[in-house]
Amino acid sequence: RKEQELDSKDAIILHQFSRPTNGVPSLSPFCLKMETYLRMADLPYQNYFDGKLSPQGKMPWIEYNHKKVSGTEFIIDFLEEKLGVNLNKHLGPHERAVSRAVTKMVEEHFYWTLAYCQWVENLHETRKMVSLFGPFSDLLKWIFCHLTKGIVKREMYGHGIGRFSEEEMYTLMEKDMRTLAGLLGDKKYIMGPTVSTVDATVFGHLAQAMWTLPGTRPERLIKGELINLAMYCERIRRKFWPEWHHDDDNTLYESEESSEASKTYSPLQDFSFYSRTETFDEEGNSISQTPDTDYTGHSLFDSDVDMDEYRDHEQYK
């Protein structure tokens, strides 16, 4: 296919993998992290699903004023310098240090156990979500998924975590998830009542356990014992992804208000240009919306669930 010309003058072009078929924005924690960050920072951007890796062999990566930047940490640093955005300006030195420590735990440790679950143990289900079309799509999906499986196993072995048994890897995964649940507690976001960069990282990874790993141990854990992580994922999804609706939504994680709002969500669209404060209705007309409401006017901010109500529900079951 002939590559289309890109003009990145004063526009953020986000290169990432194609949308999967199950309604989740991305099977890549880092692609989902980056796109969620852009929405949190309210930076207009354009998606480009070409599957082409950056010169460093990375995905995602961006182009801005014809400059290419890869690696989510470097992309965020670049955007902060060029555009003056900063989701961490409300954090003190100690909180910034904790935020970075959590980010590295998630990206350098928890990520690998998720990758194992996605591309090794649960490969059959992951293959169903991969978006490839054409007369040989099934064969191409099989080849792509098994190549990815081999790459993941090799890189995990080089990292060191892949030298442990499956049970030991899942033990490490559960420790990371329990650590995140303990850090979050009953707060709205990881560092308190206001969203920060670490939330994009944590959400990008936890969303994989929440919505792309049906029947697996991480899904059972996040939707069971670590219910505060499930509510956290729902909170961010509803606030920053109002068009993302999942067929298996569980109203247990919703308040009465957000439950009503969820009934009006439309499926995730591949907008060629996206801005969180301006979108389009079904007729193609531009409509305005505030960051804390969806296009119906319902609040997306108060999506917490009373834990007493949850315990009553569990006792009833």
PDB file of C-alpha atoms in Angstrom:
ATOM      1  CA  ARG A   1       0.000   0.000   0.000  1.00  0.00           C
ATOM      2  CA  LYS A   2       1.316   3.409  -0.919  1.00  0.00           C
ATOM      3  CA  GLU A   3       2.238   5.359   2.206  1.00  0.00           C
ATOM      4  CA  GLN A   4       0.200   8.513   2.644  1.00  0.00           C
ATOM      5  CA  GLU A   5       1.962  11.802   3.083  1.00  0.00           C
ATOM      6  CA  LEU A   6       2.061  13.082   6.637  1.00  0.00           C
ATOM      7  CA  ASP A   7       2.267  16.720   7.589  1.00  0.00           C
ATOM      8  CA  SER A   8       3.174  16.909  11.263  1.00  0.00           C
ATOM      9  CA  LYS A   9       3.437  20.695  11.383  1.00  0.00           C
ATOM     10  CA  ASP A  10       2.050  21.745  14.782  1.00  0.00           C
ATOM     11  CA  ALA A  11       0.190  18.422  14.989  1.00  0.00           C
ATOM     12  CA  ILE A  12       0.925  15.328  17.067  1.00  0.00           C
ATOM     13  CA  ILE A  13       0.922  12.221  14.861  1.00  0.00           C
ATOM     14  CA  LEU A  14       0.682   9.104  17.021  1.00  0.00           C
ATOM     15  CA  HIS A  15       1.913   5.909  15.365  1.00  0.00           C
ATOM     16  CA  GLN A  16       0.582   2.765  16.991  1.00  0.00           C
ATOM     17  CA  PHE A  17      -0.722  -0.740  16.315  1.00  0.00           C
ATOM     18  CA  SER A  18      -4.178  -1.180  14.780  1.00  0.00           C
ATOM     19  CA  ARG A  19      -7.218  -1.323  17.039  1.00  0.00           C
ATOM     20  CA  PRO A  20      -8.026  -4.879  18.190  1.00  0.00           C
ATOM     21  CA  THR A  21     -11.391  -6.414  17.375  1.00  0.00           C
ATOM     22  CA  ASN A  22     -12.762  -6.594  20.942  1.00  0.00           C
ATOM     23  CA  GLY A  23     -13.341  -2.840  21.417  1.00  0.00           C
ATOM     24  CA  VAL A  24     -10.248  -2.174  23.551  1.00  0.00           C
ATOM     25  CA  PRO A  25      -8.118   0.657  22.099  1.00  0.00           C
ATOM     26  CA  SER A  26      -4.888  -1.375  22.076  1.00  0.00           C
ATOM     27  CA  LEU A  27      -3.389  -4.724  23.082  1.00  0.00           C
ATOM     28  CA  SER A  28      -0.153  -2.850  23.784  1.00  0.00           C
ATOM     29  CA  PRO A  29       0.106  -1.372  27.304  1.00  0.00           C
ATOM     30  CA  PHE A  30       2.475   1.298  26.006  1.00  0.00           C
ATOM     31  CA  CYS A  31       0.250   2.362  23.088  1.00  0.00           C
ATOM     32  CA  LEU A  32      -2.707   2.607  25.443  1.00  0.00           C
ATOM     33  CA  LYS A  33      -0.569   4.512  27.951  1.00  0.00           C
ATOM     34  CA  MET A  34       0.511   7.053  25.337  1.00  0.00           C
ATOM     35  CA  GLU A  35      -2.935   7.683  23.890  1.00  0.00           C
ATOM     36  CA  THR A  36      -4.438   7.944  27.382  1.00  0.00           C
ATOM     37  CA  TYR A  37      -1.729  10.440  28.360  1.00  0.00           C
ATOM     38  CA  LEU A  38      -2.576  12.629  25.351  1.00  0.00           C
ATOM     39  CA  ARG A  39      -6.205  12.622  26.439  1.00  0.00           C
ATOM     40  CA  MET A  40      -5.314  13.353  30.060  1.00  0.00           C
ATOM     41  CA  ALA A  41      -3.163  16.290  28.939  1.00  0.00           C
ATOM     42  CA  ASP A  42      -5.916  17.346  26.502  1.00  0.00           C
ATOM     43  CA  LEU A  43      -3.526  17.426  23.552  1.00  0.00           C
ATOM     44  CA  PRO A  44      -5.154  17.015  20.121  1.00  0.00           C
ATOM     45  CA  TYR A  45      -3.546  14.227  18.114  1.00  0.00           C
ATOM     46  CA  GLN A  46      -3.978  12.144  15.000  1.00  0.00           C
ATOM     47  CA  ASN A  47      -3.683   8.349  14.999  1.00  0.00           C
ATOM     48  CA  TYR A  48      -1.743   6.601  12.285  1.00  0.00           C
ATOM     49  CA  PHE A  49      -2.202   2.816  12.294  1.00  0.00           C
ATOM     50  CA  ASP A  50       0.548   1.923   9.849  1.00  0.00           C
ATOM     51  CA  GLY A  51       2.281  -0.662  12.059  1.00  0.00           C
ATOM     52  CA  LYS A  52       5.618   0.885  11.135  1.00  0.00           C
ATOM     53  CA  LEU A  53       8.126   0.909  13.994  1.00  0.00           C
ATOM     54  CA  SER A  54      10.246   3.922  14.900  1.00  0.00           C
ATOM     55  CA  PRO A  55      13.912   4.105  13.839  1.00  0.00           C
ATOM     56  CA  GLN A  56      14.708   2.626  17.272  1.00  0.00           C
ATOM     57  CA  GLY A  57      12.313  -0.259  16.637  1.00  0.00           C
ATOM     58  CA  LYS A  58       9.750   1.107  19.111  1.00  0.00           C
ATOM     59  CA  MET A  59       5.977   1.373  19.177  1.00  0.00           C
ATOM     60  CA  PRO A  60       4.322   3.782  19.846  1.00  0.00           C
ATOM     61  CA  TRP A  61       6.161   6.822  18.541  1.00  0.00           C
ATOM     62  CA  ILE A  62       5.169  10.322  17.489  1.00  0.00           C
ATOM     63  CA  GLU A  63       5.966  12.929  14.874  1.00  0.00           C
ATOM     64  CA  TYR A  64       5.709  16.595  15.742  1.00  0.00           C
ATOM     65  CA  ASN A  65       6.922  19.313  13.396  1.00  0.00           C
ATOM     66  CA  HIS A  66       8.697  16.591  11.428  1.00  0.00           C
ATOM     67  CA  LYS A  67      10.654  15.428  14.486  1.00  0.00           C
ATOM     68  CA  LYS A  68      10.332  11.733  15.382  1.00  0.00           C
ATOM     69  CA  VAL A  69      10.350  10.704  19.051  1.00  0.00           C
ATOM     70  CA  SER A  70      10.003   7.151  20.384  1.00  0.00           C
ATOM     71  CA  GLY A  71       9.792   5.658  23.854  1.00  0.00           C
ATOM     72  CA  THR A  72       6.837   6.831  25.946  1.00  0.00           C
ATOM     73  CA  GLU A  73       9.035   8.437  28.615  1.00  0.00           C
ATOM     74  CA  PHE A  74      10.957  10.451  26.022  1.00  0.00           C
ATOM     75  CA  ILE A  75       7.736  11.352  24.185  1.00  0.00           C
ATOM     76  CA  ILE A  76       6.228  12.748  27.379  1.00  0.00           C
ATOM     77  CA  ASP A  77       9.417  14.681  28.182  1.00  0.00           C
ATOM     78  CA  PHE A  78       9.429  16.078  24.632  1.00  0.00           C
ATOM     79  CA  LEU A  79       5.777  17.176  24.789  1.00  0.00           C
ATOM     80  CA  GLU A  80       6.278  18.794  28.193  1.00  0.00           C
ATOM     81  CA  GLU A  81       9.210  20.808  26.843  1.00  0.00           C
ATOM     82  CA  LYS A  82       7.597  21.785  23.529  1.00  0.00           C
ATOM     83  CA  LEU A  83       4.000  22.347  24.614  1.00  0.00           C
ATOM     84  CA  GLY A  84       4.356  23.263  28.290  1.00  0.00           C
ATOM     85  CA  VAL A  85       2.059  20.495  29.573  1.00  0.00           C
ATOM     86  CA  ASN A  86       2.759  18.872  32.926  1.00  0.00           C
ATOM     87  CA  LEU A  87       0.407  16.437  34.655  1.00  0.00           C
ATOM     88  CA  ASN A  88       2.773  16.259  37.640  1.00  0.00           C
ATOM     89  CA  LYS A  89       2.975  19.948  38.553  1.00  0.00           C
ATOM     90  CA  HIS A  90       0.868  19.351  41.685  1.00  0.00           C
ATOM     91  CA  LEU A  91       3.289  16.695  42.994  1.00  0.00           C
ATOM     92  CA  GLY A  92       6.066  17.395  45.490  1.00  0.00           C
ATOM     93  CA  PRO A  93       9.594  15.906  45.262  1.00  0.00           C
ATOM     94  CA  HIS A  94       8.702  12.846  47.353  1.00  0.00           C
ATOM     95  CA  GLU A  95       5.547  12.175  45.328  1.00  0.00           C
ATOM     96  CA  ARG A  96       7.457  12.519  42.070  1.00  0.00           C
ATOM     97  CA  ALA A  97       9.993   9.967  43.329  1.00  0.00           C
ATOM     98  CA  VAL A  98       7.232   7.531  44.319  1.00  0.00           C
ATOM     99  CA  SER A  99       5.549   8.096  40.965  1.00  0.00           C
ATOM    100  CA  ARG A 100       8.717   7.211  39.056  1.00  0.00           C
ATOM    101  CA  ALA A 101       9.327   4.124  41.222  1.00  0.00           C
ATOM    102  CA  VAL A 102       5.795   2.885  40.540  1.00  0.00           C
ATOM    103  CA  THR A 103       6.215   3.569  36.805  1.00  0.00           C
ATOM    104  CA  LYS A 104       9.399   1.509  36.644  1.00  0.00           C
ATOM    105  CA  MET A 105       7.857  -1.357  38.632  1.00  0.00           C
ATOM    106  CA  VAL A 106       4.952  -1.471  36.200  1.00  0.00           C
ATOM    107  CA  GLU A 107       6.936  -1.052  32.973  1.00  0.00           C
ATOM    108  CA  GLU A 108      10.022  -3.108  33.794  1.00  0.00           C
ATOM    109  CA  HIS A 109       8.475  -5.906  35.871  1.00  0.00           C
ATOM    110  CA  PHE A 110       4.677  -6.158  35.749  1.00  0.00           C
ATOM    111  CA  TYR A 111       4.722  -5.659  31.964  1.00  0.00           C
ATOM    112  CA  TRP A 112       6.616  -8.897  31.355  1.00  0.00           C
ATOM    113  CA  THR A 113       4.214 -11.062  33.325  1.00  0.00           C
ATOM    114  CA  LEU A 114       1.324  -9.484  31.424  1.00  0.00           C
ATOM    115  CA  ALA A 115       3.118 -10.147  28.126  1.00  0.00           C
ATOM    116  CA  TYR A 116       3.543 -13.787  29.125  1.00  0.00           C
ATOM    117  CA  CYS A 117      -0.153 -14.073  29.916  1.00  0.00           C
ATOM    118  CA  GLN A 118      -1.171 -12.356  26.655  1.00  0.00           C
ATOM    119  CA  TRP A 119       1.230 -13.876  24.156  1.00  0.00           C
ATOM    120  CA  VAL A 120       2.179 -17.251  25.661  1.00  0.00           C
ATOM    121  CA  GLU A 121      -0.382 -18.752  28.018  1.00  0.00           C
ATOM    122  CA  ASN A 122      -3.486 -17.034  26.591  1.00  0.00           C
ATOM    123  CA  LEU A 123      -2.350 -16.832  22.963  1.00  0.00           C
ATOM    124  CA  HIS A 124      -5.496 -18.480  21.573  1.00  0.00           C
ATOM    125  CA  GLU A 125      -7.733 -15.734  23.002  1.00  0.00           C
ATOM    126  CA  THR A 126      -5.295 -12.960  22.048  1.00  0.00           C
ATOM    127  CA  ARG A 127      -5.268 -14.169  18.450  1.00  0.00           C
ATOM    128  CA  LYS A 128      -9.038 -13.605  18.245  1.00  0.00           C
ATOM    129  CA  MET A 129      -8.490  -9.920  19.134  1.00  0.00           C
ATOM    130  CA  VAL A 130      -5.712  -9.202  16.624  1.00  0.00           C
ATOM    131  CA  SER A 131      -6.943  -7.010  13.787  1.00  0.00           C
ATOM    132  CA  LEU A 132      -5.854  -8.421  10.430  1.00  0.00           C
ATOM    133  CA  PHE A 133      -8.154  -8.631   7.405  1.00  0.00           C
ATOM    134  CA  GLY A 134      -8.002 -10.157   3.959  1.00  0.00           C
ATOM    135  CA  PRO A 135      -8.251 -13.565   2.289  1.00  0.00           C
ATOM    136  CA  PHE A 136      -5.358 -14.984   4.330  1.00  0.00           C
ATOM    137  CA  SER A 137      -6.125 -13.182   7.598  1.00  0.00           C
ATOM    138  CA  ASP A 138      -6.429 -16.356   9.702  1.00  0.00           C
ATOM    139  CA  LEU A 139      -3.066 -17.639   8.486  1.00  0.00           C
ATOM    140  CA  LEU A 140      -1.464 -14.224   8.964  1.00  0.00           C
ATOM    141  CA  LYS A 141      -2.863 -13.992  12.506  1.00  0.00           C
ATOM    142  CA  TRP A 142      -1.473 -17.434  13.330  1.00  0.00           C
ATOM    143  CA  ILE A 143       1.963 -16.524  11.967  1.00  0.00           C
ATOM    144  CA  PHE A 144       1.998 -13.108  13.655  1.00  0.00           C
ATOM    145  CA  CYS A 145       0.916 -14.449  17.048  1.00  0.00           C
ATOM    146  CA  HIS A 146       3.382 -17.335  17.070  1.00  0.00           C
ATOM    147  CA  LEU A 147       6.224 -15.067  15.980  1.00  0.00           C
ATOM    148  CA  THR A 148       5.277 -12.673  18.788  1.00  0.00           C
ATOM    149  CA  LYS A 149       5.141 -15.583  21.235  1.00  0.00           C
ATOM    150  CA  GLY A 150       8.698 -16.572  20.320  1.00  0.00           C
ATOM    151  CA  ILE A 151       9.942 -12.979  20.633  1.00  0.00           C
ATOM    152  CA  VAL A 152       8.271 -12.522  24.029  1.00  0.00           C
ATOM    153  CA  LYS A 153       9.697 -15.778  25.417  1.00  0.00           C
ATOM    154  CA  ARG A 154      13.191 -14.919  24.162  1.00  0.00           C
ATOM    155  CA  GLU A 155      13.103 -11.384  25.565  1.00  0.00           C
ATOM    156  CA  MET A 156      11.686 -12.582  28.878  1.00  0.00           C
ATOM    157  CA  TYR A 157      14.545 -15.065  29.158  1.00  0.00           C
ATOM    158  CA  GLY A 158      17.049 -12.293  28.446  1.00  0.00           C
ATOM    159  CA  HIS A 159      15.344 -10.074  31.024  1.00  0.00           C
ATOM    160  CA  GLY A 160      15.628 -12.887  33.589  1.00  0.00           C
ATOM    161  CA  ILE A 161      11.977 -13.159  34.583  1.00  0.00           C
ATOM    162  CA  GLY A 162      11.406 -15.763  31.877  1.00  0.00           C
ATOM    163  CA  ARG A 163      13.765 -18.181  33.619  1.00  0.00           C
ATOM    164  CA  PHE A 164      11.247 -18.810  36.365  1.00  0.00           C
ATOM    165  CA  SER A 165       8.412 -21.327  36.247  1.00  0.00           C
ATOM    166  CA  GLU A 166       4.927 -20.248  35.205  1.00  0.00           C
ATOM    167  CA  GLU A 167       3.712 -20.435  38.804  1.00  0.00           C
ATOM    168  CA  GLU A 168       6.617 -18.293  40.001  1.00  0.00           C
ATOM    169  CA  MET A 169       5.898 -15.686  37.307  1.00  0.00           C
ATOM    170  CA  TYR A 170       2.261 -15.512  38.359  1.00  0.00           C
ATOM    171  CA  THR A 171       3.380 -15.102  41.965  1.00  0.00           C
ATOM    172  CA  LEU A 172       5.424 -12.067  40.899  1.00  0.00           C
ATOM    173  CA  MET A 173       2.460 -10.704  38.915  1.00  0.00           C
ATOM    174  CA  GLU A 174       0.153 -10.997  41.921  1.00  0.00           C
ATOM    175  CA  LYS A 175       2.679  -9.207  44.145  1.00  0.00           C
ATOM    176  CA  ASP A 176       2.802  -6.301  41.691  1.00  0.00           C
ATOM    177  CA  MET A 177      -0.984  -6.106  41.477  1.00  0.00           C
ATOM    178  CA  ARG A 178      -1.370  -6.215  45.256  1.00  0.00           C
ATOM    179  CA  THR A 179       1.247  -3.473  45.551  1.00  0.00           C
ATOM    180  CA  LEU A 180      -0.741  -1.279  43.145  1.00  0.00           C
ATOM    181  CA  ALA A 181      -3.951  -2.003  45.033  1.00  0.00           C
ATOM    182  CA  GLY A 182      -2.263  -1.045  48.305  1.00  0.00           C
ATOM    183  CA  LEU A 183      -0.874   2.180  46.853  1.00  0.00           C
ATOM    184  CA  LEU A 184      -4.235   3.133  45.404  1.00  0.00           C
ATOM    185  CA  GLY A 185      -6.267   2.302  48.511  1.00  0.00           C
ATOM    186  CA  ASP A 186      -9.492   4.308  48.436  1.00  0.00           C
ATOM    187  CA  LYS A 187      -7.981   7.228  46.493  1.00  0.00           C
ATOM    188  CA  LYS A 188      -9.368   8.318  43.142  1.00  0.00           C
ATOM    189  CA  TYR A 189      -5.974   8.121  41.423  1.00  0.00           C
ATOM    190  CA  ILE A 190      -2.588   6.645  42.320  1.00  0.00           C
ATOM    191  CA  MET A 191      -1.146   9.886  43.708  1.00  0.00           C
ATOM    192  CA  GLY A 192      -4.373  11.329  45.126  1.00  0.00           C
ATOM    193  CA  PRO A 193      -7.480  13.148  43.915  1.00  0.00           C
ATOM    194  CA  THR A 194      -5.833  14.537  40.755  1.00  0.00           C
ATOM    195  CA  VAL A 195      -4.659  12.550  37.757  1.00  0.00           C
ATOM    196  CA  SER A 196      -0.907  12.415  37.029  1.00  0.00           C
ATOM    197  CA  THR A 197       1.355  10.791  34.456  1.00  0.00           C
ATOM    198  CA  VAL A 198       1.717   7.575  36.441  1.00  0.00           C
ATOM    199  CA  ASP A 199      -2.022   6.970  36.011  1.00  0.00           C
ATOM    200  CA  ALA A 200      -1.607   6.695  32.243  1.00  0.00           C
ATOM    201  CA  THR A 201       1.083   4.067  32.811  1.00  0.00           C
ATOM    202  CA  VAL A 202      -0.829   2.056  35.384  1.00  0.00           C
ATOM    203  CA  PHE A 203      -4.090   2.213  33.433  1.00  0.00           C
ATOM    204  CA  GLY A 204      -2.401   1.141  30.186  1.00  0.00           C
ATOM    205  CA  HIS A 205      -1.237  -2.047  31.888  1.00  0.00           C
ATOM    206  CA  LEU A 206      -4.142  -2.837  34.195  1.00  0.00           C
ATOM    207  CA  ALA A 207      -6.578  -2.389  31.302  1.00  0.00           C
ATOM    208  CA  GLN A 208      -4.989  -5.448  29.667  1.00  0.00           C
ATOM    209  CA  ALA A 209      -5.799  -7.559  32.714  1.00  0.00           C
ATOM    210  CA  MET A 210      -9.250  -6.023  32.945  1.00  0.00           C
ATOM    211  CA  TRP A 211     -10.402  -6.361  29.324  1.00  0.00           C
ATOM    212  CA  THR A 212      -8.043  -8.541  27.228  1.00  0.00           C
ATOM    213  CA  LEU A 213      -7.360 -11.620  29.378  1.00  0.00           C
ATOM    214  CA  PRO A 214     -10.720 -13.398  29.855  1.00  0.00           C
ATOM    215  CA  GLY A 215     -10.720 -16.173  32.423  1.00  0.00           C
ATOM    216  CA  THR A 216      -7.089 -15.707  33.437  1.00  0.00           C
ATOM    217  CA  ARG A 217      -5.657 -15.279  36.923  1.00  0.00           C
ATOM    218  CA  PRO A 218      -4.970 -11.518  36.557  1.00  0.00           C
ATOM    219  CA  GLU A 219      -8.556 -10.915  35.383  1.00  0.00           C
ATOM    220  CA  ARG A 220     -10.003 -12.924  38.279  1.00  0.00           C
ATOM    221  CA  LEU A 221      -7.780 -11.053  40.712  1.00  0.00           C
ATOM    222  CA  ILE A 222      -8.594  -7.536  39.473  1.00  0.00           C
ATOM    223  CA  LYS A 223     -12.329  -8.229  39.271  1.00  0.00           C
ATOM    224  CA  GLY A 224     -12.403 -10.095  42.553  1.00  0.00           C
ATOM    225  CA  GLU A 225     -10.134  -9.479  45.511  1.00  0.00           C
ATOM    226  CA  LEU A 226      -8.541  -6.286  44.149  1.00  0.00           C
ATOM    227  CA  ILE A 227     -11.823  -4.598  43.321  1.00  0.00           C
ATOM    228  CA  ASN A 228     -10.405  -1.109  43.870  1.00  0.00           C
ATOM    229  CA  LEU A 229      -8.177  -1.617  40.802  1.00  0.00           C
ATOM    230  CA  ALA A 230     -11.230  -2.536  38.705  1.00  0.00           C
ATOM    231  CA  MET A 231     -13.047   0.614  39.848  1.00  0.00           C
ATOM    232  CA  TYR A 232      -9.906   2.629  39.096  1.00  0.00           C
ATOM    233  CA  CYS A 233      -9.828   1.296  35.525  1.00  0.00           C
ATOM    234  CA  GLU A 234     -13.521   2.059  35.050  1.00  0.00           C
ATOM    235  CA  ARG A 235     -13.035   5.555  36.458  1.00  0.00           C
ATOM    236  CA  ILE A 236     -10.299   6.392  33.955  1.00  0.00           C
ATOM    237  CA  ARG A 237     -12.073   4.719  31.055  1.00  0.00           C
ATOM    238  CA  ARG A 238     -15.249   6.715  31.611  1.00  0.00           C
ATOM    239  CA  LYS A 239     -13.445  10.005  32.168  1.00  0.00           C
ATOM    240  CA  PHE A 240     -10.972   9.893  29.280  1.00  0.00           C
ATOM    241  CA  TRP A 241     -12.496   7.330  26.887  1.00  0.00           C
ATOM    242  CA  PRO A 242     -16.218   8.213  26.773  1.00  0.00           C
ATOM    243  CA  GLU A 243     -16.648   6.501  23.397  1.00  0.00           C
ATOM    244  CA  TRP A 244     -15.080   3.221  24.587  1.00  0.00           C
ATOM    245  CA  HIS A 245     -17.856   0.799  25.449  1.00  0.00           C
ATOM    246  CA  HIS A 246     -17.281  -2.866  26.273  1.00  0.00           C
ATOM    247  CA  ASP A 247     -19.962  -5.489  25.690  1.00  0.00           C
ATOM    248  CA  ASP A 248     -19.095  -7.231  28.970  1.00  0.00           C
ATOM    249  CA  ASP A 249     -19.397  -4.119  31.142  1.00  0.00           C
ATOM    250  CA  ASN A 250     -20.028  -5.033  34.773  1.00  0.00           C
ATOM    251  CA  THR A 251     -22.344  -2.569  36.479  1.00  0.00           C
ATOM    252  CA  LEU A 252     -20.913  -3.640  39.827  1.00  0.00           C
ATOM    253  CA  TYR A 253     -18.080  -1.139  39.201  1.00  0.00           C
ATOM    254  CA  GLU A 254     -20.443   1.746  38.396  1.00  0.00           C
ATOM    255  CA  SER A 255     -22.414   4.268  40.361  1.00  0.00           C
ATOM    256  CA  GLU A 256     -26.096   4.671  39.513  1.00  0.00           C
ATOM    257  CA  GLU A 257     -25.291   7.822  37.546  1.00  0.00           C
ATOM    258  CA  SER A 258     -22.455   6.358  35.481  1.00  0.00           C
ATOM    259  CA  SER A 259     -24.497   3.223  34.850  1.00  0.00           C
ATOM    260  CA  GLU A 260     -27.167   5.336  33.150  1.00  0.00           C
ATOM    261  CA  ALA A 261     -24.502   7.154  31.126  1.00  0.00           C
ATOM    262  CA  SER A 262     -22.960   3.887  29.949  1.00  0.00           C
ATOM    263  CA  LYS A 263     -26.180   2.914  28.186  1.00  0.00           C
ATOM    264  CA  THR A 264     -25.661   5.739  25.679  1.00  0.00           C
ATOM    265  CA  TYR A 265     -22.011   5.043  24.793  1.00  0.00           C
ATOM    266  CA  SER A 266     -21.199   4.339  21.155  1.00  0.00           C
ATOM    267  CA  PRO A 267     -18.474   1.861  20.113  1.00  0.00           C
ATOM    268  CA  LEU A 268     -14.861   3.025  19.934  1.00  0.00           C
ATOM    269  CA  GLN A 269     -14.181   4.857  16.696  1.00  0.00           C
ATOM    270  CA  ASP A 270     -10.946   5.350  14.779  1.00  0.00           C
ATOM    271  CA  PHE A 271     -11.146   9.145  14.572  1.00  0.00           C
ATOM    272  CA  SER A 272      -8.583  10.485  12.126  1.00  0.00           C
ATOM    273  CA  PHE A 273      -8.233  13.471  14.423  1.00  0.00           C
ATOM    274  CA  TYR A 274      -9.092  13.465  18.098  1.00  0.00           C
ATOM    275  CA  SER A 275      -9.424  16.194  20.702  1.00  0.00           C
ATOM    276  CA  ARG A 276     -10.874  15.397  24.099  1.00  0.00           C
ATOM    277  CA  THR A 277     -12.694  18.722  24.401  1.00  0.00           C
ATOM    278  CA  GLU A 278     -14.246  18.567  20.961  1.00  0.00           C
ATOM    279  CA  THR A 279     -15.723  15.569  19.180  1.00  0.00           C
ATOM    280  CA  PHE A 280     -18.460  14.801  16.667  1.00  0.00           C
ATOM    281  CA  ASP A 281     -21.983  13.512  17.013  1.00  0.00           C
ATOM    282  CA  GLU A 282     -23.522  10.767  14.887  1.00  0.00           C
ATOM    283  CA  GLU A 283     -24.486  13.322  12.241  1.00  0.00           C
ATOM    284  CA  GLY A 284     -20.898  14.503  11.888  1.00  0.00           C
ATOM    285  CA  ASN A 285     -21.599  17.857  13.549  1.00  0.00           C
ATOM    286  CA  SER A 286     -19.008  19.265  15.912  1.00  0.00           C
ATOM    287  CA  ILE A 287     -20.124  19.331  19.544  1.00  0.00           C
ATOM    288  CA  SER A 288     -18.376  20.644  22.615  1.00  0.00           C
ATOM    289  CA  GLN A 289     -17.903  18.738  25.838  1.00  0.00           C
ATOM    290  CA  THR A 290     -16.062  19.433  29.058  1.00  0.00           C
ATOM    291  CA  PRO A 291     -13.361  17.051  30.290  1.00  0.00           C
ATOM    292  CA  ASP A 292     -15.594  15.854  33.134  1.00  0.00           C
ATOM    293  CA  THR A 293     -18.687  14.994  31.101  1.00  0.00           C
ATOM    294  CA  ASP A 294     -19.501  12.776  28.164  1.00  0.00           C
ATOM    295  CA  TYR A 295     -21.537  13.980  25.182  1.00  0.00           C
ATOM    296  CA  THR A 296     -24.793  13.154  27.009  1.00  0.00           C
ATOM    297  CA  GLY A 297     -23.953  15.609  29.789  1.00  0.00           C
ATOM    298  CA  HIS A 298     -23.608  12.857  32.394  1.00  0.00           C
ATOM    299  CA  SER A 299     -20.734  13.209  34.821  1.00  0.00           C
ATOM    300  CA  LEU A 300     -17.808  10.863  34.304  1.00  0.00           C
ATOM    301  CA  PHE A 301     -15.996  12.031  37.400  1.00  0.00           C
ATOM    302  CA  ASP A 302     -18.009  10.343  40.148  1.00  0.00           C
ATOM    303  CA  SER A 303     -17.785   6.724  39.092  1.00  0.00           C
ATOM    304  CA  ASP A 304     -16.783   5.295  42.462  1.00  0.00           C
ATOM    305  CA  VAL A 305     -18.643   2.469  44.119  1.00  0.00           C
ATOM    306  CA  ASP A 306     -19.482   2.335  47.803  1.00  0.00           C
ATOM    307  CA  MET A 307     -17.466  -0.590  49.171  1.00  0.00           C
ATOM    308  CA  ASP A 308     -20.216  -1.380  51.676  1.00  0.00           C
ATOM    309  CA  GLU A 309     -22.569  -1.859  48.746  1.00  0.00           C
ATOM    310  CA  TYR A 310     -20.030  -4.210  47.145  1.00  0.00           C
ATOM    311  CA  ARG A 311     -19.690  -6.255  50.333  1.00  0.00           C
ATOM    312  CA  ASP A 312     -23.455  -6.527  50.610  1.00  0.00           C
ATOM    313  CA  HIS A 313     -23.530  -7.762  47.011  1.00  0.00           C
ATOM    314  CA  GLU A 314     -20.896 -10.406  47.752  1.00  0.00           C
ATOM    315  CA  GLN A 315     -22.770 -11.589  50.836  1.00  0.00           C
ATOM    316  CA  TYR A 316     -25.977 -11.816  48.815  1.00  0.00           C
ATOM    317  CA  LYS A 317     -24.216 -13.981  46.213  1.00  0.00           C
TER     318      LYS A 317
END
